[in-house]
PDB file of C-alpha atoms and ligand atoms in Angstrom:
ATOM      1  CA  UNK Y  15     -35.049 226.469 -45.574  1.00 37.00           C
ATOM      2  CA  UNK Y  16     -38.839 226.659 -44.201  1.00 40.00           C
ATOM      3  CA  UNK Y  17     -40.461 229.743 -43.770  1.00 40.00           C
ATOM      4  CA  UNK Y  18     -42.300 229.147 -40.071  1.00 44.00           C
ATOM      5  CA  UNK Y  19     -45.455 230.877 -39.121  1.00 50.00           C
ATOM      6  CA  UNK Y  20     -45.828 232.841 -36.050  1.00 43.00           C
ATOM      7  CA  UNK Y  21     -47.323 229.601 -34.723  1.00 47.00           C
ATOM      8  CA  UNK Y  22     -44.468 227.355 -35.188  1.00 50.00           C
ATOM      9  CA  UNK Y  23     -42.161 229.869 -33.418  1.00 55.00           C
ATOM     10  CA  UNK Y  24     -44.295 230.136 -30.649  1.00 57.00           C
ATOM     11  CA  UNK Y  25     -46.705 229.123 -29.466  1.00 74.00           C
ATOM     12  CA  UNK Y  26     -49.296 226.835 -28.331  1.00 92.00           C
ATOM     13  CA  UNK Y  27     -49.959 223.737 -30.151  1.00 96.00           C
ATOM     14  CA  UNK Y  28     -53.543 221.724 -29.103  1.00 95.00           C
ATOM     15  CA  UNK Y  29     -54.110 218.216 -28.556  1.00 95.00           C
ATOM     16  CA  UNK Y  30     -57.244 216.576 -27.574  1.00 96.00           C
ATOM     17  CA  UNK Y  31     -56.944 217.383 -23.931  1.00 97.00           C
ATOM     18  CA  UNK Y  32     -52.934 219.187 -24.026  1.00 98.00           C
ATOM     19  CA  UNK Y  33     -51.428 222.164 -24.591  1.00 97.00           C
ATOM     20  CA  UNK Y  34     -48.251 222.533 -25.106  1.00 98.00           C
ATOM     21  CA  UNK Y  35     -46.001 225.799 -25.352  1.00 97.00           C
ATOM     22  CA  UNK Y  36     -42.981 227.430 -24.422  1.00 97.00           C
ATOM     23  CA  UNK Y  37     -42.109 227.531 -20.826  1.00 97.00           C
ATOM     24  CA  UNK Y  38     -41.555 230.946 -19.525  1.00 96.00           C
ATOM     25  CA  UNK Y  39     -39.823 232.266 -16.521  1.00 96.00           C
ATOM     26  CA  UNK Y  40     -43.169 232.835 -14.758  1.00 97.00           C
ATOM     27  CA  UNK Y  41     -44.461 229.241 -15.633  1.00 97.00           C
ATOM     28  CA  UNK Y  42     -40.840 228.568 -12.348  1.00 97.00           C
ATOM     29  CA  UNK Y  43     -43.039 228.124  -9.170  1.00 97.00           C
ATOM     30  CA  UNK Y  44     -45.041 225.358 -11.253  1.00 97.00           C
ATOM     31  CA  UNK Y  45     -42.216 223.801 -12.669  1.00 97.00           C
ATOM     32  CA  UNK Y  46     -40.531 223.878  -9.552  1.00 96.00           C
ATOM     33  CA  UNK Y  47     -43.546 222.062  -7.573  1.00 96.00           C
ATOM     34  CA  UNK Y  48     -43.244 219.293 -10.016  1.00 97.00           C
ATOM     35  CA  UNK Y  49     -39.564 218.808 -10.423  1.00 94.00           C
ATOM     36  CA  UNK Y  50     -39.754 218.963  -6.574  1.00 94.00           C
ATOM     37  CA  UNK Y  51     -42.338 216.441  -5.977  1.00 93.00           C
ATOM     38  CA  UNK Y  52     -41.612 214.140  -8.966  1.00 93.00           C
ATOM     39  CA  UNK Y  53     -37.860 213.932  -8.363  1.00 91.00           C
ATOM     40  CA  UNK Y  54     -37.180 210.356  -7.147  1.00 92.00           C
ATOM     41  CA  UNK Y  55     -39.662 209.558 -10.730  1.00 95.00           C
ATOM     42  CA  UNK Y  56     -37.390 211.152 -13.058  1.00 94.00           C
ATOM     43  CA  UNK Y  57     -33.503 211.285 -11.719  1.00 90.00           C
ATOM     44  CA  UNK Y  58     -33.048 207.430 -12.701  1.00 92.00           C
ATOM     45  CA  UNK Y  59     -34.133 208.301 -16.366  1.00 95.00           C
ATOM     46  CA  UNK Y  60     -32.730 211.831 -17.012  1.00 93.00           C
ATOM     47  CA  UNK Y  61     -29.050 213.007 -17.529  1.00 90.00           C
ATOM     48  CA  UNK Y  62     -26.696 214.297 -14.619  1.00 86.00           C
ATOM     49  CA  UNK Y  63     -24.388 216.513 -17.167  1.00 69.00           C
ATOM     50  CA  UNK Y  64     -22.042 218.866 -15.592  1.00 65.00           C
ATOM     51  CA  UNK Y  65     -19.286 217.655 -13.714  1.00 68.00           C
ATOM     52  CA  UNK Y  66     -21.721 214.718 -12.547  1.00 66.00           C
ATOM     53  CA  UNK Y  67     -23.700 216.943 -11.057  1.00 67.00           C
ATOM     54  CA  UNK Y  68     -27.567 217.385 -11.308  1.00 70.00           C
ATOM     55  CA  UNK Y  69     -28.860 220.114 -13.866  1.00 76.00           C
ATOM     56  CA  UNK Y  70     -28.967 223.166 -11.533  1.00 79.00           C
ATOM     57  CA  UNK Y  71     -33.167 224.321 -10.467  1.00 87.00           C
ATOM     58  CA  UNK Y  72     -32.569 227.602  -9.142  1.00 92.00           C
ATOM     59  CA  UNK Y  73     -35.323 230.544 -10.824  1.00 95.00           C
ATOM     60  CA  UNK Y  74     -31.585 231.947 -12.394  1.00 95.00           C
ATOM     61  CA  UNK Y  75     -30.925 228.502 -13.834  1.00 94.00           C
ATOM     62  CA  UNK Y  76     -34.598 228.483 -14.688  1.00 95.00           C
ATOM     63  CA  UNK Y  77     -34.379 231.666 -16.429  1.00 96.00           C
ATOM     64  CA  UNK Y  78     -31.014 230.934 -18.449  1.00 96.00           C
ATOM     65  CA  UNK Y  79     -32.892 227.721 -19.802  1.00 95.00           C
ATOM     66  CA  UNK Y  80     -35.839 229.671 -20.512  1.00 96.00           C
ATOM     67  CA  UNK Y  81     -33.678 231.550 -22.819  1.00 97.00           C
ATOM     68  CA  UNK Y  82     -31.780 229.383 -24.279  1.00 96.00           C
ATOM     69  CA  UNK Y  83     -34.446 227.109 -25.833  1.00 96.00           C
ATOM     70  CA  UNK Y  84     -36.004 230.800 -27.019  1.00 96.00           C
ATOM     71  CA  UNK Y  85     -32.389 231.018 -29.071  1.00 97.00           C
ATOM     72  CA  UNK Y  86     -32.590 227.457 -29.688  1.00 97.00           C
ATOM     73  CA  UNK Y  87     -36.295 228.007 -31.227  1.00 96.00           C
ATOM     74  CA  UNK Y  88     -35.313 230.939 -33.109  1.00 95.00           C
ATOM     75  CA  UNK Y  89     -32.407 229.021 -34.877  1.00 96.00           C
ATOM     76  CA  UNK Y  90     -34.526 225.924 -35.693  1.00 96.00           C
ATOM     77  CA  UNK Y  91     -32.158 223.661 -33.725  1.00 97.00           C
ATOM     78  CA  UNK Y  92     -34.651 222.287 -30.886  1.00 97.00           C
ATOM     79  CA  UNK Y  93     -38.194 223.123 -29.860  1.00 97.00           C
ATOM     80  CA  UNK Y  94     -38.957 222.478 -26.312  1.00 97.00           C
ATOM     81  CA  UNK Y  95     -43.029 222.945 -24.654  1.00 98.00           C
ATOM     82  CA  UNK Y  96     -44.300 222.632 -21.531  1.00 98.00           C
ATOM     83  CA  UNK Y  97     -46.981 220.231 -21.556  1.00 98.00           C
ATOM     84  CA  UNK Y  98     -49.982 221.769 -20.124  1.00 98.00           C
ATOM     85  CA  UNK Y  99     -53.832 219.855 -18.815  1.00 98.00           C
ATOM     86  CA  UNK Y 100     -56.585 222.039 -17.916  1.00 97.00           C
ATOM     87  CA  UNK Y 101     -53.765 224.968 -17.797  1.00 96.00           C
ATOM     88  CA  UNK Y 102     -52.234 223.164 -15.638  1.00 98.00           C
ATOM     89  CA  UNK Y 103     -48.262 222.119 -16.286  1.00 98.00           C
ATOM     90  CA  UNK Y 104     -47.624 218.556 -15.749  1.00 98.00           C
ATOM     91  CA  UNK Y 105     -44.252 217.644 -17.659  1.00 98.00           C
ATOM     92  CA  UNK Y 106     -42.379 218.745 -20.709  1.00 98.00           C
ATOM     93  CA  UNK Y 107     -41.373 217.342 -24.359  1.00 98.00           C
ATOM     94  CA  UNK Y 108     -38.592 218.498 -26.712  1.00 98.00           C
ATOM     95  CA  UNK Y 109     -37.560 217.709 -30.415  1.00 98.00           C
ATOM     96  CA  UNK Y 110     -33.997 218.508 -29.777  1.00 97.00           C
ATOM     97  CA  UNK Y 111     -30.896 217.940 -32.193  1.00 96.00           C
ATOM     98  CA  UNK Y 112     -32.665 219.339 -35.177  1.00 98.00           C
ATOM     99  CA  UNK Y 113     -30.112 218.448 -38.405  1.00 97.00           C
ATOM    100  CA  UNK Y 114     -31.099 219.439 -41.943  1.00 97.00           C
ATOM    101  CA  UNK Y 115     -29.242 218.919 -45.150  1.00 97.00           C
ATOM    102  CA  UNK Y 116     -29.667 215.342 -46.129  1.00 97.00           C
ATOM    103  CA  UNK Y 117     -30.799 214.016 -42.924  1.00 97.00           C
ATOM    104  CA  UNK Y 118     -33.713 216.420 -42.125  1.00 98.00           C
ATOM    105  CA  UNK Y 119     -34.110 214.402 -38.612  1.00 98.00           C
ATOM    106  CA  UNK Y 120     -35.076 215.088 -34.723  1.00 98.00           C
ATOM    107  CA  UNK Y 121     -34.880 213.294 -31.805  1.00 98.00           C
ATOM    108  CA  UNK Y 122     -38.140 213.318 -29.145  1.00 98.00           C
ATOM    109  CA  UNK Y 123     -37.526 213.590 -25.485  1.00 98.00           C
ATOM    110  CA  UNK Y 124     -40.463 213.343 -22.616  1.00 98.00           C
ATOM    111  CA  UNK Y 125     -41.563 213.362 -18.975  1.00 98.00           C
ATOM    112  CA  UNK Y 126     -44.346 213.639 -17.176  1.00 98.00           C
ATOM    113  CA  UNK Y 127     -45.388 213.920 -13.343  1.00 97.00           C
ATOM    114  CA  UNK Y 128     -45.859 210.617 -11.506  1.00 97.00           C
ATOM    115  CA  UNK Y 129     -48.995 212.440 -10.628  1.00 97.00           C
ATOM    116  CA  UNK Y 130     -50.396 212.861 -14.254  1.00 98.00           C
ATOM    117  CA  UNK Y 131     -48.834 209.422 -15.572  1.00 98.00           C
ATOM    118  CA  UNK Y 132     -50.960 206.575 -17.266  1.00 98.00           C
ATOM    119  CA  UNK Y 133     -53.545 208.919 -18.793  1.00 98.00           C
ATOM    120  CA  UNK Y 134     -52.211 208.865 -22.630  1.00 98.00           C
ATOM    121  CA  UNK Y 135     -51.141 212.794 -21.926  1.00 98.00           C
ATOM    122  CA  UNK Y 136     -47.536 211.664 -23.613  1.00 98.00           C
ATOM    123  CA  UNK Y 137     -48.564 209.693 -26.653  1.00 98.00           C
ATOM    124  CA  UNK Y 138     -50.684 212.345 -27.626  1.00 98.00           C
ATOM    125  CA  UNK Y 139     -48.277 214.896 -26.510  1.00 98.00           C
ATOM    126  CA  UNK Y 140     -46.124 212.865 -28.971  1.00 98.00           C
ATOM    127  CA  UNK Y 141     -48.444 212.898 -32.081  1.00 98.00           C
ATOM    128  CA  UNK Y 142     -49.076 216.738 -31.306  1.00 98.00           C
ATOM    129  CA  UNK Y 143     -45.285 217.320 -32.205  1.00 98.00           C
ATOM    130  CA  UNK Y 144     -45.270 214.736 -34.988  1.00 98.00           C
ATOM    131  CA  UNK Y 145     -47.998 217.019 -36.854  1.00 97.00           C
ATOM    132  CA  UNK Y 146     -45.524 220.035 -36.084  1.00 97.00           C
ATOM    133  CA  UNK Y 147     -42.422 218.231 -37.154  1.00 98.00           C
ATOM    134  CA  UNK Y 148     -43.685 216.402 -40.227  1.00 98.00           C
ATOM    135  CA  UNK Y 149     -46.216 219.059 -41.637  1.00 97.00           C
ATOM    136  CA  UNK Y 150     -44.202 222.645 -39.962  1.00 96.00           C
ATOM    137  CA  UNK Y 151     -40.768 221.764 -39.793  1.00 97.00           C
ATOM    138  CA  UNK Y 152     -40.977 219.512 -42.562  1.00 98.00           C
ATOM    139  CA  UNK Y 153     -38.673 216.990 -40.751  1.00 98.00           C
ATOM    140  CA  UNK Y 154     -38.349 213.447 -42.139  1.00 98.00           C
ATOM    141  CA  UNK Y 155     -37.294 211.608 -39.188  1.00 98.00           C
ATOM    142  CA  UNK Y 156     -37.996 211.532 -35.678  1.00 98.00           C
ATOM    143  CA  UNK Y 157     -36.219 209.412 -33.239  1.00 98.00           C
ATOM    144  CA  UNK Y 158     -37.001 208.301 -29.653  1.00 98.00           C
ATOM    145  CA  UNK Y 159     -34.080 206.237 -28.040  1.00 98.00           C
ATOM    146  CA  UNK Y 160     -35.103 204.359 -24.720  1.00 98.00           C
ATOM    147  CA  UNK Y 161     -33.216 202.313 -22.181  1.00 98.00           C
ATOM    148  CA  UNK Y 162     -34.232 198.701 -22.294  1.00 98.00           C
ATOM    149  CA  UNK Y 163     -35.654 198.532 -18.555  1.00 98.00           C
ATOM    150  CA  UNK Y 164     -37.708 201.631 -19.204  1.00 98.00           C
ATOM    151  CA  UNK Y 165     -41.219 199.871 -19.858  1.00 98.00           C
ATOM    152  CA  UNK Y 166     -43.622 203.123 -19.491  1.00 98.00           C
ATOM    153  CA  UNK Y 167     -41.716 204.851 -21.969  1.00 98.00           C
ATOM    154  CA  UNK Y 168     -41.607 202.000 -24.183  1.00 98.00           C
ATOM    155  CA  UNK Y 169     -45.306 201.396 -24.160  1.00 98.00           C
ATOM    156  CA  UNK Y 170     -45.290 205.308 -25.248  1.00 98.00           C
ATOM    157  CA  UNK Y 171     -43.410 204.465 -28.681  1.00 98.00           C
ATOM    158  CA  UNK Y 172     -45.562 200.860 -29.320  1.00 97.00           C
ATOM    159  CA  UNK Y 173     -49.211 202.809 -28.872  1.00 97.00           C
ATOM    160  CA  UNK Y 174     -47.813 204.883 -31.277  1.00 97.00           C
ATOM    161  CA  UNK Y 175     -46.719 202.307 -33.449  1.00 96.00           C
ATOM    162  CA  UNK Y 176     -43.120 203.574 -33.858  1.00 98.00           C
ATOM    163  CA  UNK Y 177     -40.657 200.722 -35.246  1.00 96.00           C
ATOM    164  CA  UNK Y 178     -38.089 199.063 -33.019  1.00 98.00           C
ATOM    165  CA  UNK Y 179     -34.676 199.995 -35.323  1.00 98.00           C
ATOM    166  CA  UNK Y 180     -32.014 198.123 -32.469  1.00 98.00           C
ATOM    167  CA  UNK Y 181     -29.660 199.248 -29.896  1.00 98.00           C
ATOM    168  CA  UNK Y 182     -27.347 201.618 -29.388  1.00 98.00           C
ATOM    169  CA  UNK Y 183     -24.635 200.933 -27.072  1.00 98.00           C
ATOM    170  CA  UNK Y 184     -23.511 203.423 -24.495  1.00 97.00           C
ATOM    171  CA  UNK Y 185     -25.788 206.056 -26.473  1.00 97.00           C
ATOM    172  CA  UNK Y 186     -26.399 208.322 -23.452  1.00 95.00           C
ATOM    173  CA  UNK Y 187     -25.615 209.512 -20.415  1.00 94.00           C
ATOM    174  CA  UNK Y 188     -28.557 208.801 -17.567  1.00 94.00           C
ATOM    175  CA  UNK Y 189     -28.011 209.198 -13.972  1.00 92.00           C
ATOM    176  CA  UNK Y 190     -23.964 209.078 -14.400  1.00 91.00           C
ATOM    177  CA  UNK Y 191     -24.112 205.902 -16.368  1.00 94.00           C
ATOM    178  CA  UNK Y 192     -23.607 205.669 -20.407  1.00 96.00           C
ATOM    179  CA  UNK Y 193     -27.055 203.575 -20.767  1.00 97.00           C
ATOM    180  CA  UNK Y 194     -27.557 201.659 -23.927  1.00 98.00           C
ATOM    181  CA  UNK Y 195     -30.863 202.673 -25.711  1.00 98.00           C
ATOM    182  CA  UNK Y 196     -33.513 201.046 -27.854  1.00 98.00           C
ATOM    183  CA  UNK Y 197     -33.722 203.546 -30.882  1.00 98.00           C
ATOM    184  CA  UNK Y 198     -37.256 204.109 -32.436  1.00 98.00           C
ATOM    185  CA  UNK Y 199     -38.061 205.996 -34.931  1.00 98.00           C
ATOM    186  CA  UNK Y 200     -41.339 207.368 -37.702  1.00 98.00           C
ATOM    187  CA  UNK Y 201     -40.382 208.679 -40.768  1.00 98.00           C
ATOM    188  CA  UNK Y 202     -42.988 211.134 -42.726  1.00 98.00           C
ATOM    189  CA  UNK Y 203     -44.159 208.701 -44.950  1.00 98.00           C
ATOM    190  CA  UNK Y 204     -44.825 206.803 -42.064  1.00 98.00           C
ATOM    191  CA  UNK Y 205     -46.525 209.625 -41.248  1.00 98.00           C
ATOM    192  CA  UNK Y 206     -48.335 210.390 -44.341  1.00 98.00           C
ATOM    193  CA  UNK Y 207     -49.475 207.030 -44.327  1.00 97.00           C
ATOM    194  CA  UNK Y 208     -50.914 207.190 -40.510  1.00 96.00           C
ATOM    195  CA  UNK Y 209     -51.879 210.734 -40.599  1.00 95.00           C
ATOM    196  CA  UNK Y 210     -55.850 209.933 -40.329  1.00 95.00           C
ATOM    197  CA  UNK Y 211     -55.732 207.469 -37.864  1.00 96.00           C
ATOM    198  CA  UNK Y 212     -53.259 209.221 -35.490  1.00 96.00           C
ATOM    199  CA  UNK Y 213     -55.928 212.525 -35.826  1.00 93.00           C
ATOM    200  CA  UNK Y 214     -58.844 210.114 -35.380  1.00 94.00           C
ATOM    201  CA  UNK Y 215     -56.916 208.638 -32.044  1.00 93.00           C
ATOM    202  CA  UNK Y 216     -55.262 211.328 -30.623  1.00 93.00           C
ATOM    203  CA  UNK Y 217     -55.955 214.438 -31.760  1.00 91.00           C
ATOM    204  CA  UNK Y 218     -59.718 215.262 -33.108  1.00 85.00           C
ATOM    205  CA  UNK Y 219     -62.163 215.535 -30.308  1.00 84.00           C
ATOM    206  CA  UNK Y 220     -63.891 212.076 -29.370  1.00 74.00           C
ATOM    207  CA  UNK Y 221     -66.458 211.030 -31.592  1.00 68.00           C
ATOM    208  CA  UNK Y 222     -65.825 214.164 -33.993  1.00 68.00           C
TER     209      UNK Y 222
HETATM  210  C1  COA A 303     -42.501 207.314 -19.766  1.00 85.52           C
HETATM  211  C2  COA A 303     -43.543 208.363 -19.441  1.00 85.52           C
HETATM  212  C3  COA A 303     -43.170 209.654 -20.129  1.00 85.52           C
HETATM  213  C4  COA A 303     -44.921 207.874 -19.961  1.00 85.52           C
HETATM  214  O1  COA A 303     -45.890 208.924 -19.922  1.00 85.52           O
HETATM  215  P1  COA A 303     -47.454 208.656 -19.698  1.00 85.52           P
HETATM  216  O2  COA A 303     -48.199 209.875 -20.070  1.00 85.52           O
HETATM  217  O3  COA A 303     -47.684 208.082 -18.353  1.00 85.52           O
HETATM  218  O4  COA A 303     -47.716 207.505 -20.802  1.00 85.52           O
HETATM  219  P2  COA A 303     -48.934 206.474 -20.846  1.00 85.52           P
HETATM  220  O5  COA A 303     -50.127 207.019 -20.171  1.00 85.52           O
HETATM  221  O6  COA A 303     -49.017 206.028 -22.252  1.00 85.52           O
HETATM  222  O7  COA A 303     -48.427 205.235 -19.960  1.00 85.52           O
HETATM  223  C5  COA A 303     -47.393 204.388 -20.475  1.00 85.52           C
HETATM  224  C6  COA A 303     -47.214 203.201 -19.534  1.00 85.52           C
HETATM  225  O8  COA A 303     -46.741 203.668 -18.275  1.00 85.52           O
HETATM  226  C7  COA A 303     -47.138 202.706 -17.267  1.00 85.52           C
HETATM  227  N1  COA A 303     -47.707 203.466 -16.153  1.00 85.52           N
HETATM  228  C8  COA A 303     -48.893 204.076 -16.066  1.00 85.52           C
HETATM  229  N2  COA A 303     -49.036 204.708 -14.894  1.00 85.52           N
HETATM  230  C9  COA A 303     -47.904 204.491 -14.210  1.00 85.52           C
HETATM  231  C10 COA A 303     -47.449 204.876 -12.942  1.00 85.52           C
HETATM  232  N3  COA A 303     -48.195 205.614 -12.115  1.00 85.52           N
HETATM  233  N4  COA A 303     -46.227 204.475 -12.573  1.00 85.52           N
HETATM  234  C11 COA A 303     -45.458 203.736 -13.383  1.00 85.52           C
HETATM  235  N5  COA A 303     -45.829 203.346 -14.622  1.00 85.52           N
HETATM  236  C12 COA A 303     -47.042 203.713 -15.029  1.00 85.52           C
HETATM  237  C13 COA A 303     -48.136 201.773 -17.896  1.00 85.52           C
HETATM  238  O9  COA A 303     -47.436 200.565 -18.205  1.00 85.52           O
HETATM  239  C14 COA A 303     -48.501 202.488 -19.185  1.00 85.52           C
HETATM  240  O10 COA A 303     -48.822 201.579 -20.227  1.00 85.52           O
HETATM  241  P3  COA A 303     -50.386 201.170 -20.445  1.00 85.52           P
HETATM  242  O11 COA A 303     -51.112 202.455 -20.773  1.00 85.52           O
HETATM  243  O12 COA A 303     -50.330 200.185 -21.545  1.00 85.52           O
HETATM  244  O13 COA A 303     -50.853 200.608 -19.131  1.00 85.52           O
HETATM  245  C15 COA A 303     -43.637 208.594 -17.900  1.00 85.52           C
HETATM  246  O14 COA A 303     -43.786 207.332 -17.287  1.00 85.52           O
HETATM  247  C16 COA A 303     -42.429 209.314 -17.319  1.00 85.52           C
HETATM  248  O15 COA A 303     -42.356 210.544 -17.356  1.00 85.52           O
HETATM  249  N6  COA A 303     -41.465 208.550 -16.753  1.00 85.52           N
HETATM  250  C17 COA A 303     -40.289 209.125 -16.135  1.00 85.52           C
HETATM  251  C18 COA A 303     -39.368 209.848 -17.137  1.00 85.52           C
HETATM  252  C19 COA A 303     -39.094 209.032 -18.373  1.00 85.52           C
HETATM  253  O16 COA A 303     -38.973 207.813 -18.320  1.00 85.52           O
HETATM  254  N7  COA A 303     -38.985 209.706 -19.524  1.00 85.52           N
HETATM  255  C20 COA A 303     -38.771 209.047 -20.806  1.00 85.52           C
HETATM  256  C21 COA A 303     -37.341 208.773 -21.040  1.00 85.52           C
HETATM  257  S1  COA A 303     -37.110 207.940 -22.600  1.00 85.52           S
END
């Protein structure tokens, strides 16, 4: 078992330009704005759930979710942050499906507002979580599975240099459909091995 610090329980973890945390129930009117605006963006690439319905966005909803990644957090089983710029929220990333004993893996999940998009704020949201998971969590896999058509999200994994390990068929459930995924993944010696150069890129202040 790892003993976490107040820090991996909570709370803000710094990139070169993000922050991410927690989201809270007051961070709703923000969220809300950009699930609003970015909706036709994200509902071809996110899951419908429920009865086929659409994850509910009501502040009660909000709440409730709020909560449950707290419990989630507090059991070890997923850690989900807001990704913040300039204190501003623009999307969200989660290492979800947290399993120990001999597999000790995660699996990475992003999005980001159409507004914010094509400024590296994902990759190096990315490599801000592989630091947690690898040197906090002490994970030894991460996993990012991608449909095929999704090209942004793709270039995400390849800046990153994560390998291609094949498809999955059916693997998850986007937008009603089961979608076959590409499945990518870094391992820690991966990232032992890449550790500097992902700092030096992503992480340490330019020219620093
Ligand atoms: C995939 C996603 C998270 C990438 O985040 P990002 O912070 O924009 O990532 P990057 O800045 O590295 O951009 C990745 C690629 O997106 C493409 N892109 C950039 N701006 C774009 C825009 N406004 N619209 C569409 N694609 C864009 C470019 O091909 C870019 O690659 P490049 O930097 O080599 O040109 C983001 O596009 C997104 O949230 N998409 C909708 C939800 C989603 O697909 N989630 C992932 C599911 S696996």
């Amino acid at each position: 078992m790892v003993a976490l610090s107040p820090r991996s329980l909570g709370q803000e973890l710094l990139g070169r330009r993000v922050a991410l945390r927690p989201l809270r129930v007051g961070d709703y009117r923000d969220w809300l704005e950009v699930r609003t605006r970015a909706r036709e963006w994200l509902v071809h690439w996110e899951p419908r759930r429920a009865g086929g319905q659409y994850p509910a966005e009501d502040r009660s909803s909000f709440a409730a979710r709020c909560a449950m990644r707290d419990r989630d957090r507090q059991l070890g089983t997923a850690y989900s942050f807001g990704i913040f710029v300039d204190r501003t929220f623009v999307g969200e990333i989660n290492l979800s499906s947290i399993q120990r004993g001999a597999s000790q893996s995660a699996y990475l999940g992003y999005w980001i507002d159409e507004a914010h998009a094509g400024r590296d704020y994902v990759p190096e949201s990315c490599v801000v979580v592989f630091a947690f998971a690898f040197d906090e969590l002490e994970l030894h896999r991460v996993q990012v599975a991608i449909i095929p058509r999704n090209r942004p999200s793709r270039r995400v994994v390849e800046k990153l240099g994560l390998v291609e390990e094949g498809l999955a068929r059916g693997y998850l459930e986007i937008d009603g459909v089961w979608e076959d995924h590409v499945r990518y993944a870094i391992t820690a010696e991966d990232w032992a091995e890449r550790r500097e150069t992902y700092e030096a890129d992503w992480l340490r202040p330019a020219g620093a």
